Amino acid sequence: MNITANSVWDNCLAFIKDNIQPQAFKTWFEPIKPIKLTENALSIQVPSKFFYEWLEEHYIKLLKVALTKELGPNAKLVYIIKMENTYGNKEPFTEKIPSSNRVGMVPQELDVPIKSKNPELKNPFVIPGIRNIKIESQLNPNYNFENFLEGDSNRLARSAGMAVANKPGGTSFNPLLVFGGVGLGKTHLAHAIGVEIKDKYPERTVLYISAEKFTQQYIESVKKNTRNDFIHFYQLIDVLIIDDVQFLSGKSGTQDVFFHIFNHLHQNGKQVILTSDKAPVDMQDIEQRLLSRFKWGLSAELQSPDYETRVSILKNKIYRDGVEMPEPIIDYIAKNIKTNIRELEGAIISLIAQSSFNKKEVTLELAQQVVEKFVKNTKREVSIDYIQKVVSDYFEMDVATLQSKTRKRHIVQARQLAMFFAKKYTKASLASIGSQIGKRDHATVLHACKTVDNLAETDKQFRKYIDDLSKKFS
Ligand code: ADP
Ligand code: MG
């Protein structure tokens, strides 16, 4: 009988089928196509690199036994990775990759069509193919270690970041998770690590991306049927920096794909750096398996800067801008803006601008006006939508639940609190608040505000809700 790739593979499949679960067989073996047989090497086509890795990891022994039965002790297996749903340009791209010497099945071949020469395809989405295509890091060189001032509030995170930058993938801080409130320097530090790595190891592929953008790209890839390419692209990165991972909350598809990418990178000694506005224990709607990964490395908190750090950040900013500022003014700003470095910078920038545009001398009075305006301005940004989001997050429900018609006590209370804060922090009328929070009338909102006032006096637990939430809005 004539031995062909097909007949060899059919026999292998029969053997494999007897030895694994039907579901696994369906998932991992049915999609494989035998391509060619030369001497004792069988080439099989698999749909993605991830697929190939999965086979290597989980089924290589079985494959080896099956193949050896068919082709003798010198049997070889060659993988051809063929992406489905490729683009116009079908030119194949072939790359030899090092064999997995565990089993001595060599060589493997990657046959990945690339979509090159397409000018509208900008990074970071160039797609597989790769290697010769440069991946732009998307790093901001203005966010570096030099201008990331050290203080008690950031010492651990900063030095962990430096350690990672010195030896990406080579420390136990993998992943490195930097967490802390808004405006405390997460994005700055994340860039600084990337910039430093690029400086020390120019040949490494570093990529900075916000979790939001990552999610958009993923959704896009699902729409366009290029999910494999998406995964493949991210698996090529040496240092992956994902900013604001809390954005992945509730997005199970993106979490799933990130889980696979993370595992791949981690197993291959690549560095992952994440930032989040919360500690892993406080993250909601993030899958347990992902949370547990986040905890593998180091979670380092950025805290609110103390007074000395605030002063040195201000002085540094002034110095870099080449302006002068009387000491009492710096002191005034540092004493009055405490919890957010972005606002601290905003105030000083606005002060510098005011004084130079209006040719006014920077007086304490001007500083007071600016700070006041600044603080007020940020207050005015609180919208009813934002309030509803914060209150529902706090009570671990979604906004739709908060707005729903239910009479369940904890939901009613959450809704009343949202109304109360909307009244307190926005200029909206009772009627407008009511219509935005679940289509209620003004009387309901009025009642809600009174109820909250009453409960604040009589119910200790409820008082705590108000205090916790107030902190989030001020
Ligand atoms: P986050 O991402 O945590 O919201 P950012 O990284 O955007 O905060 O930081 C807000 C601003 O504060 C940026 O302009 C950043 O340069 C500045 N900043 C934060 N931390 C420091 C620091 N330690 N030294 C100097 N500037 C800082
Ligand atoms: Mg940020």
PDB file of C-alpha atoms in Angstrom, residues 175-397:
ATOM      1  CA  PRO A 175       4.648  40.519  36.612  1.00  0.00           C
ATOM      2  CA  LEU A 176       5.345  43.828  38.272  1.00  0.00           C
ATOM      3  CA  LEU A 177       2.024  45.361  39.206  1.00  0.00           C
ATOM      4  CA  VAL A 178       2.048  49.040  40.135  1.00  0.00           C
ATOM      5  CA  PHE A 179      -1.155  50.227  41.720  1.00  0.00           C
ATOM      6  CA  GLY A 180      -2.488  53.439  43.240  1.00  0.00           C
ATOM      7  CA  GLY A 181      -5.049  56.207  42.865  1.00  0.00           C
ATOM      8  CA  VAL A 182      -5.378  58.640  39.990  1.00  0.00           C
ATOM      9  CA  GLY A 183      -2.580  61.019  39.258  1.00  0.00           C
ATOM     10  CA  LEU A 184      -0.037  59.289  41.464  1.00  0.00           C
ATOM     11  CA  GLY A 185       2.418  58.361  38.738  1.00  0.00           C
ATOM     12  CA  LYS A 186       1.459  54.880  37.503  1.00  0.00           C
ATOM     13  CA  THR A 187       1.631  55.785  33.849  1.00  0.00           C
ATOM     14  CA  HIS A 188       4.811  57.770  34.353  1.00  0.00           C
ATOM     15  CA  LEU A 189       6.540  54.910  36.140  1.00  0.00           C
ATOM     16  CA  ALA A 190       5.363  52.346  33.592  1.00  0.00           C
ATOM     17  CA  HIS A 191       6.858  54.402  30.772  1.00  0.00           C
ATOM     18  CA  ALA A 192      10.029  55.033  32.739  1.00  0.00           C
ATOM     19  CA  ILE A 193      10.637  51.297  33.065  1.00  0.00           C
ATOM     20  CA  GLY A 194      10.082  50.806  29.345  1.00  0.00           C
ATOM     21  CA  VAL A 195      12.283  53.741  28.399  1.00  0.00           C
ATOM     22  CA  GLU A 196      15.078  52.467  30.611  1.00  0.00           C
ATOM     23  CA  ILE A 197      14.863  48.968  29.146  1.00  0.00           C
ATOM     24  CA  LYS A 198      14.966  50.351  25.610  1.00  0.00           C
ATOM     25  CA  ASP A 199      18.028  52.295  26.620  1.00  0.00           C
ATOM     26  CA  LYS A 200      19.810  49.322  28.140  1.00  0.00           C
ATOM     27  CA  TYR A 201      18.601  46.665  25.729  1.00  0.00           C
ATOM     28  CA  PRO A 202      17.811  48.351  22.419  1.00  0.00           C
ATOM     29  CA  GLU A 203      17.240  45.020  20.697  1.00  0.00           C
ATOM     30  CA  ARG A 204      14.367  44.013  22.965  1.00  0.00           C
ATOM     31  CA  THR A 205      10.846  44.524  21.816  1.00  0.00           C
ATOM     32  CA  VAL A 206       9.060  46.704  24.325  1.00  0.00           C
ATOM     33  CA  LEU A 207       5.419  47.655  23.984  1.00  0.00           C
ATOM     34  CA  TYR A 208       3.392  50.068  26.068  1.00  0.00           C
ATOM     35  CA  ILE A 209      -0.350  49.913  25.661  1.00  0.00           C
ATOM     36  CA  SER A 210      -3.353  50.952  27.705  1.00  0.00           C
ATOM     37  CA  ALA A 211      -5.742  48.179  28.650  1.00  0.00           C
ATOM     38  CA  GLU A 212      -8.427  50.164  26.885  1.00  0.00           C
ATOM     39  CA  LYS A 213      -6.588  50.161  23.595  1.00  0.00           C
ATOM     40  CA  PHE A 214      -5.670  46.538  24.028  1.00  0.00           C
ATOM     41  CA  THR A 215      -9.366  45.779  24.441  1.00  0.00           C
ATOM     42  CA  GLN A 216     -10.301  47.775  21.352  1.00  0.00           C
ATOM     43  CA  GLN A 217      -7.700  45.956  19.292  1.00  0.00           C
ATOM     44  CA  TYR A 218      -8.960  42.655  20.550  1.00  0.00           C
ATOM     45  CA  ILE A 219     -12.581  43.427  19.737  1.00  0.00           C
ATOM     46  CA  GLU A 220     -11.505  44.612  16.315  1.00  0.00           C
ATOM     47  CA  SER A 221      -9.574  41.396  15.745  1.00  0.00           C
ATOM     48  CA  VAL A 222     -12.605  39.308  16.621  1.00  0.00           C
ATOM     49  CA  LYS A 223     -14.706  41.319  14.185  1.00  0.00           C
ATOM     50  CA  LYS A 224     -12.162  40.899  11.445  1.00  0.00           C
ATOM     51  CA  ASN A 225     -11.526  37.284  12.253  1.00  0.00           C
ATOM     52  CA  THR A 226      -7.879  37.915  13.055  1.00  0.00           C
ATOM     53  CA  ARG A 227      -7.848  36.814  16.663  1.00  0.00           C
ATOM     54  CA  ASN A 228      -4.937  34.466  16.045  1.00  0.00           C
ATOM     55  CA  ASP A 229      -2.903  37.260  14.566  1.00  0.00           C
ATOM     56  CA  PHE A 230      -3.685  39.405  17.542  1.00  0.00           C
ATOM     57  CA  ILE A 231      -2.441  36.749  19.934  1.00  0.00           C
ATOM     58  CA  HIS A 232       0.548  36.032  17.787  1.00  0.00           C
ATOM     59  CA  PHE A 233       1.515  39.689  17.700  1.00  0.00           C
ATOM     60  CA  TYR A 234       1.473  40.030  21.472  1.00  0.00           C
ATOM     61  CA  GLN A 235       3.368  36.810  21.961  1.00  0.00           C
ATOM     62  CA  LEU A 236       6.327  38.367  20.176  1.00  0.00           C
ATOM     63  CA  ILE A 237       6.826  41.084  22.743  1.00  0.00           C
ATOM     64  CA  ASP A 238       9.766  40.890  25.150  1.00  0.00           C
ATOM     65  CA  VAL A 239       8.481  43.483  27.573  1.00  0.00           C
ATOM     66  CA  LEU A 240       4.751  44.070  27.661  1.00  0.00           C
ATOM     67  CA  ILE A 241       3.444  47.047  29.623  1.00  0.00           C
ATOM     68  CA  ILE A 242      -0.298  47.263  30.102  1.00  0.00           C
ATOM     69  CA  ASP A 243      -1.625  50.401  31.753  1.00  0.00           C
ATOM     70  CA  ASP A 244      -4.831  50.511  33.805  1.00  0.00           C
ATOM     71  CA  VAL A 245      -5.715  46.828  33.791  1.00  0.00           C
ATOM     72  CA  GLN A 246      -8.748  47.571  35.937  1.00  0.00           C
ATOM     73  CA  PHE A 247     -10.283  48.475  32.602  1.00  0.00           C
ATOM     74  CA  LEU A 248     -10.512  44.755  31.850  1.00  0.00           C
ATOM     75  CA  SER A 249     -13.146  44.373  34.595  1.00  0.00           C
ATOM     76  CA  GLY A 250     -16.123  42.501  33.311  1.00  0.00           C
ATOM     77  CA  LYS A 251     -14.608  42.002  29.865  1.00  0.00           C
ATOM     78  CA  SER A 252     -14.276  38.270  29.891  1.00  0.00           C
ATOM     79  CA  GLY A 253     -13.227  37.817  26.264  1.00  0.00           C
ATOM     80  CA  THR A 254     -10.340  40.232  26.601  1.00  0.00           C
ATOM     81  CA  GLN A 255      -9.369  38.739  29.930  1.00  0.00           C
ATOM     82  CA  ASP A 256      -9.300  35.316  28.367  1.00  0.00           C
ATOM     83  CA  VAL A 257      -7.039  36.348  25.519  1.00  0.00           C
ATOM     84  CA  PHE A 258      -4.815  38.280  27.880  1.00  0.00           C
ATOM     85  CA  PHE A 259      -4.548  35.208  30.082  1.00  0.00           C
ATOM     86  CA  HIS A 260      -3.137  33.208  27.186  1.00  0.00           C
ATOM     87  CA  ILE A 261      -0.770  35.954  26.151  1.00  0.00           C
ATOM     88  CA  PHE A 262       0.363  36.417  29.710  1.00  0.00           C
ATOM     89  CA  ASN A 263       1.062  32.717  30.155  1.00  0.00           C
ATOM     90  CA  HIS A 264       3.016  32.541  26.966  1.00  0.00           C
ATOM     91  CA  LEU A 265       5.164  35.540  27.820  1.00  0.00           C
ATOM     92  CA  HIS A 266       5.709  34.472  31.385  1.00  0.00           C
ATOM     93  CA  GLN A 267       6.707  30.945  30.451  1.00  0.00           C
ATOM     94  CA  ASN A 268       9.206  32.326  28.008  1.00  0.00           C
ATOM     95  CA  GLY A 269      10.842  34.574  30.540  1.00  0.00           C
ATOM     96  CA  LYS A 270       9.402  37.743  29.082  1.00  0.00           C
ATOM     97  CA  GLN A 271       8.607  40.654  31.371  1.00  0.00           C
ATOM     98  CA  VAL A 272       5.086  41.829  32.042  1.00  0.00           C
ATOM     99  CA  ILE A 273       4.397  45.170  33.741  1.00  0.00           C
ATOM    100  CA  LEU A 274       0.892  46.145  34.755  1.00  0.00           C
ATOM    101  CA  THR A 275      -0.689  49.138  36.399  1.00  0.00           C
ATOM    102  CA  SER A 276      -4.020  49.358  38.104  1.00  0.00           C
ATOM    103  CA  ASP A 277      -5.963  51.788  40.227  1.00  0.00           C
ATOM    104  CA  LYS A 278      -6.567  49.046  42.781  1.00  0.00           C
ATOM    105  CA  ALA A 279      -4.677  46.280  44.533  1.00  0.00           C
ATOM    106  CA  PRO A 280      -5.425  42.826  43.109  1.00  0.00           C
ATOM    107  CA  VAL A 281      -7.522  41.915  46.156  1.00  0.00           C
ATOM    108  CA  ASP A 282      -9.811  44.840  45.467  1.00  0.00           C
ATOM    109  CA  MET A 283     -10.256  44.270  41.756  1.00  0.00           C
ATOM    110  CA  GLN A 284     -13.751  43.374  40.762  1.00  0.00           C
ATOM    111  CA  ASP A 285     -14.966  41.342  37.846  1.00  0.00           C
ATOM    112  CA  ILE A 286     -11.535  40.081  36.996  1.00  0.00           C
ATOM    113  CA  GLU A 287     -11.298  36.335  36.668  1.00  0.00           C
ATOM    114  CA  GLN A 288      -9.690  34.505  39.543  1.00  0.00           C
ATOM    115  CA  ARG A 289      -7.101  32.798  37.370  1.00  0.00           C
ATOM    116  CA  LEU A 290      -5.953  36.170  36.087  1.00  0.00           C
ATOM    117  CA  LEU A 291      -5.890  37.715  39.549  1.00  0.00           C
ATOM    118  CA  SER A 292      -3.779  34.864  40.789  1.00  0.00           C
ATOM    119  CA  ARG A 293      -1.328  35.522  37.947  1.00  0.00           C
ATOM    120  CA  PHE A 294      -1.173  39.183  38.926  1.00  0.00           C
ATOM    121  CA  LYS A 295      -0.072  38.096  42.366  1.00  0.00           C
ATOM    122  CA  TRP A 296       2.772  35.917  41.115  1.00  0.00           C
ATOM    123  CA  GLY A 297       5.229  38.745  40.995  1.00  0.00           C
ATOM    124  CA  LEU A 298       5.244  41.904  43.024  1.00  0.00           C
ATOM    125  CA  SER A 299       2.410  44.325  43.675  1.00  0.00           C
ATOM    126  CA  ALA A 300       3.813  47.705  44.623  1.00  0.00           C
ATOM    127  CA  GLU A 301       1.679  50.609  45.700  1.00  0.00           C
ATOM    128  CA  LEU A 302       2.079  54.253  44.797  1.00  0.00           C
ATOM    129  CA  GLN A 303       0.737  56.232  47.705  1.00  0.00           C
ATOM    130  CA  SER A 304      -0.163  59.873  48.000  1.00  0.00           C
ATOM    131  CA  PRO A 305       3.061  61.844  48.219  1.00  0.00           C
ATOM    132  CA  ASP A 306       3.998  63.357  51.542  1.00  0.00           C
ATOM    133  CA  TYR A 307       4.608  67.057  51.925  1.00  0.00           C
ATOM    134  CA  GLU A 308       8.360  66.889  51.236  1.00  0.00           C
ATOM    135  CA  THR A 309       7.842  64.915  48.044  1.00  0.00           C
ATOM    136  CA  ARG A 310       5.171  67.350  46.903  1.00  0.00           C
ATOM    137  CA  VAL A 311       7.540  70.221  47.434  1.00  0.00           C
ATOM    138  CA  SER A 312      10.343  68.533  45.534  1.00  0.00           C
ATOM    139  CA  ILE A 313       8.060  67.611  42.641  1.00  0.00           C
ATOM    140  CA  LEU A 314       6.968  71.248  42.406  1.00  0.00           C
ATOM    141  CA  LYS A 315      10.506  72.558  42.626  1.00  0.00           C
ATOM    142  CA  ASN A 316      11.678  70.156  39.996  1.00  0.00           C
ATOM    143  CA  LYS A 317       8.903  71.218  37.658  1.00  0.00           C
ATOM    144  CA  ILE A 318       9.710  74.889  38.157  1.00  0.00           C
ATOM    145  CA  TYR A 319      13.380  74.267  37.678  1.00  0.00           C
ATOM    146  CA  ARG A 320      12.831  72.371  34.443  1.00  0.00           C
ATOM    147  CA  ASP A 321      10.609  75.126  33.143  1.00  0.00           C
ATOM    148  CA  GLY A 322      13.285  77.665  33.941  1.00  0.00           C
ATOM    149  CA  VAL A 323      11.133  79.909  36.060  1.00  0.00           C
ATOM    150  CA  GLU A 324      11.405  81.228  39.554  1.00  0.00           C
ATOM    151  CA  MET A 325       8.843  80.997  42.254  1.00  0.00           C
ATOM    152  CA  PRO A 326       8.927  82.354  45.784  1.00  0.00           C
ATOM    153  CA  GLU A 327       9.176  79.681  48.455  1.00  0.00           C
ATOM    154  CA  PRO A 328       5.911  80.564  50.285  1.00  0.00           C
ATOM    155  CA  ILE A 329       3.979  80.005  47.081  1.00  0.00           C
ATOM    156  CA  ILE A 330       5.386  76.560  46.544  1.00  0.00           C
ATOM    157  CA  ASP A 331       4.644  75.861  50.140  1.00  0.00           C
ATOM    158  CA  TYR A 332       1.078  77.052  49.754  1.00  0.00           C
ATOM    159  CA  ILE A 333       0.403  74.800  46.769  1.00  0.00           C
ATOM    160  CA  ALA A 334       2.069  71.800  48.364  1.00  0.00           C
ATOM    161  CA  LYS A 335      -0.046  72.250  51.478  1.00  0.00           C
ATOM    162  CA  ASN A 336      -3.298  72.594  49.624  1.00  0.00           C
ATOM    163  CA  ILE A 337      -3.123  69.968  46.919  1.00  0.00           C
ATOM    164  CA  LYS A 338      -2.368  66.692  48.574  1.00  0.00           C
ATOM    165  CA  THR A 339      -3.690  63.664  46.873  1.00  0.00           C
ATOM    166  CA  ASN A 340      -2.943  63.970  43.216  1.00  0.00           C
ATOM    167  CA  ILE A 341       0.363  64.796  41.533  1.00  0.00           C
ATOM    168  CA  ARG A 342      -1.351  65.610  38.267  1.00  0.00           C
ATOM    169  CA  GLU A 343      -3.329  68.369  39.994  1.00  0.00           C
ATOM    170  CA  LEU A 344      -0.224  69.552  41.753  1.00  0.00           C
ATOM    171  CA  GLU A 345       1.470  69.978  38.391  1.00  0.00           C
ATOM    172  CA  GLY A 346      -1.667  71.470  36.893  1.00  0.00           C
ATOM    173  CA  ALA A 347      -1.784  74.165  39.532  1.00  0.00           C
ATOM    174  CA  ILE A 348       1.838  75.149  39.102  1.00  0.00           C
ATOM    175  CA  ILE A 349       1.592  75.196  35.328  1.00  0.00           C
ATOM    176  CA  SER A 350      -1.480  77.350  35.460  1.00  0.00           C
ATOM    177  CA  LEU A 351       0.237  79.685  37.890  1.00  0.00           C
ATOM    178  CA  ILE A 352       3.284  80.014  35.680  1.00  0.00           C
ATOM    179  CA  ALA A 353       1.056  80.639  32.680  1.00  0.00           C
ATOM    180  CA  GLN A 354      -1.049  83.258  34.428  1.00  0.00           C
ATOM    181  CA  SER A 355       1.943  85.156  35.660  1.00  0.00           C
ATOM    182  CA  SER A 356       3.694  85.194  32.312  1.00  0.00           C
ATOM    183  CA  PHE A 357       0.662  85.974  30.155  1.00  0.00           C
ATOM    184  CA  ASN A 358      -0.679  88.707  32.359  1.00  0.00           C
ATOM    185  CA  LYS A 359       2.766  89.912  33.342  1.00  0.00           C
ATOM    186  CA  LYS A 360       1.534  89.635  36.873  1.00  0.00           C
ATOM    187  CA  GLU A 361       3.885  88.947  39.662  1.00  0.00           C
ATOM    188  CA  VAL A 362       3.231  85.639  41.337  1.00  0.00           C
ATOM    189  CA  THR A 363       1.757  86.584  44.655  1.00  0.00           C
ATOM    190  CA  LEU A 364       0.299  84.434  47.313  1.00  0.00           C
ATOM    191  CA  GLU A 365      -3.072  85.855  46.422  1.00  0.00           C
ATOM    192  CA  LEU A 366      -2.751  84.733  42.823  1.00  0.00           C
ATOM    193  CA  ALA A 367      -1.689  81.309  44.050  1.00  0.00           C
ATOM    194  CA  GLN A 368      -4.762  81.137  46.236  1.00  0.00           C
ATOM    195  CA  GLN A 369      -7.010  82.010  43.325  1.00  0.00           C
ATOM    196  CA  VAL A 370      -5.417  79.429  41.106  1.00  0.00           C
ATOM    197  CA  VAL A 371      -5.557  76.679  43.671  1.00  0.00           C
ATOM    198  CA  GLU A 372      -9.119  77.504  44.498  1.00  0.00           C
ATOM    199  CA  LYS A 373     -10.130  77.521  40.881  1.00  0.00           C
ATOM    200  CA  PHE A 374      -8.224  74.377  40.323  1.00  0.00           C
ATOM    201  CA  VAL A 375      -9.872  72.555  43.134  1.00  0.00           C
ATOM    202  CA  LYS A 376     -13.271  73.856  42.076  1.00  0.00           C
ATOM    203  CA  ASN A 377     -12.659  72.926  38.484  1.00  0.00           C
ATOM    204  CA  THR A 378     -11.878  69.389  39.357  1.00  0.00           C
ATOM    205  CA  LYS A 379     -14.999  69.269  41.495  1.00  0.00           C
ATOM    206  CA  ARG A 380     -17.138  70.440  38.640  1.00  0.00           C
ATOM    207  CA  GLU A 381     -15.911  67.554  36.549  1.00  0.00           C
ATOM    208  CA  VAL A 382     -17.930  65.149  38.673  1.00  0.00           C
ATOM    209  CA  SER A 383     -20.870  64.173  36.507  1.00  0.00           C
ATOM    210  CA  ILE A 384     -23.997  62.274  37.388  1.00  0.00           C
ATOM    211  CA  ASP A 385     -22.799  59.394  35.233  1.00  0.00           C
ATOM    212  CA  TYR A 386     -19.546  59.320  37.098  1.00  0.00           C
ATOM    213  CA  ILE A 387     -21.328  59.376  40.439  1.00  0.00           C
ATOM    214  CA  GLN A 388     -23.517  56.450  39.438  1.00  0.00           C
ATOM    215  CA  LYS A 389     -20.480  54.541  38.256  1.00  0.00           C
ATOM    216  CA  VAL A 390     -18.555  55.134  41.468  1.00  0.00           C
ATOM    217  CA  VAL A 391     -21.509  54.275  43.699  1.00  0.00           C
ATOM    218  CA  SER A 392     -22.303  51.079  41.782  1.00  0.00           C
ATOM    219  CA  ASP A 393     -18.655  50.045  41.793  1.00  0.00           C
ATOM    220  CA  TYR A 394     -18.531  50.645  45.500  1.00  0.00           C
ATOM    221  CA  PHE A 395     -21.500  48.371  46.089  1.00  0.00           C
ATOM    222  CA  GLU A 396     -20.307  45.889  43.473  1.00  0.00           C
ATOM    223  CA  MET A 397     -23.295  46.198  41.219  1.00  0.00           C
TER     224      MET A 397
END
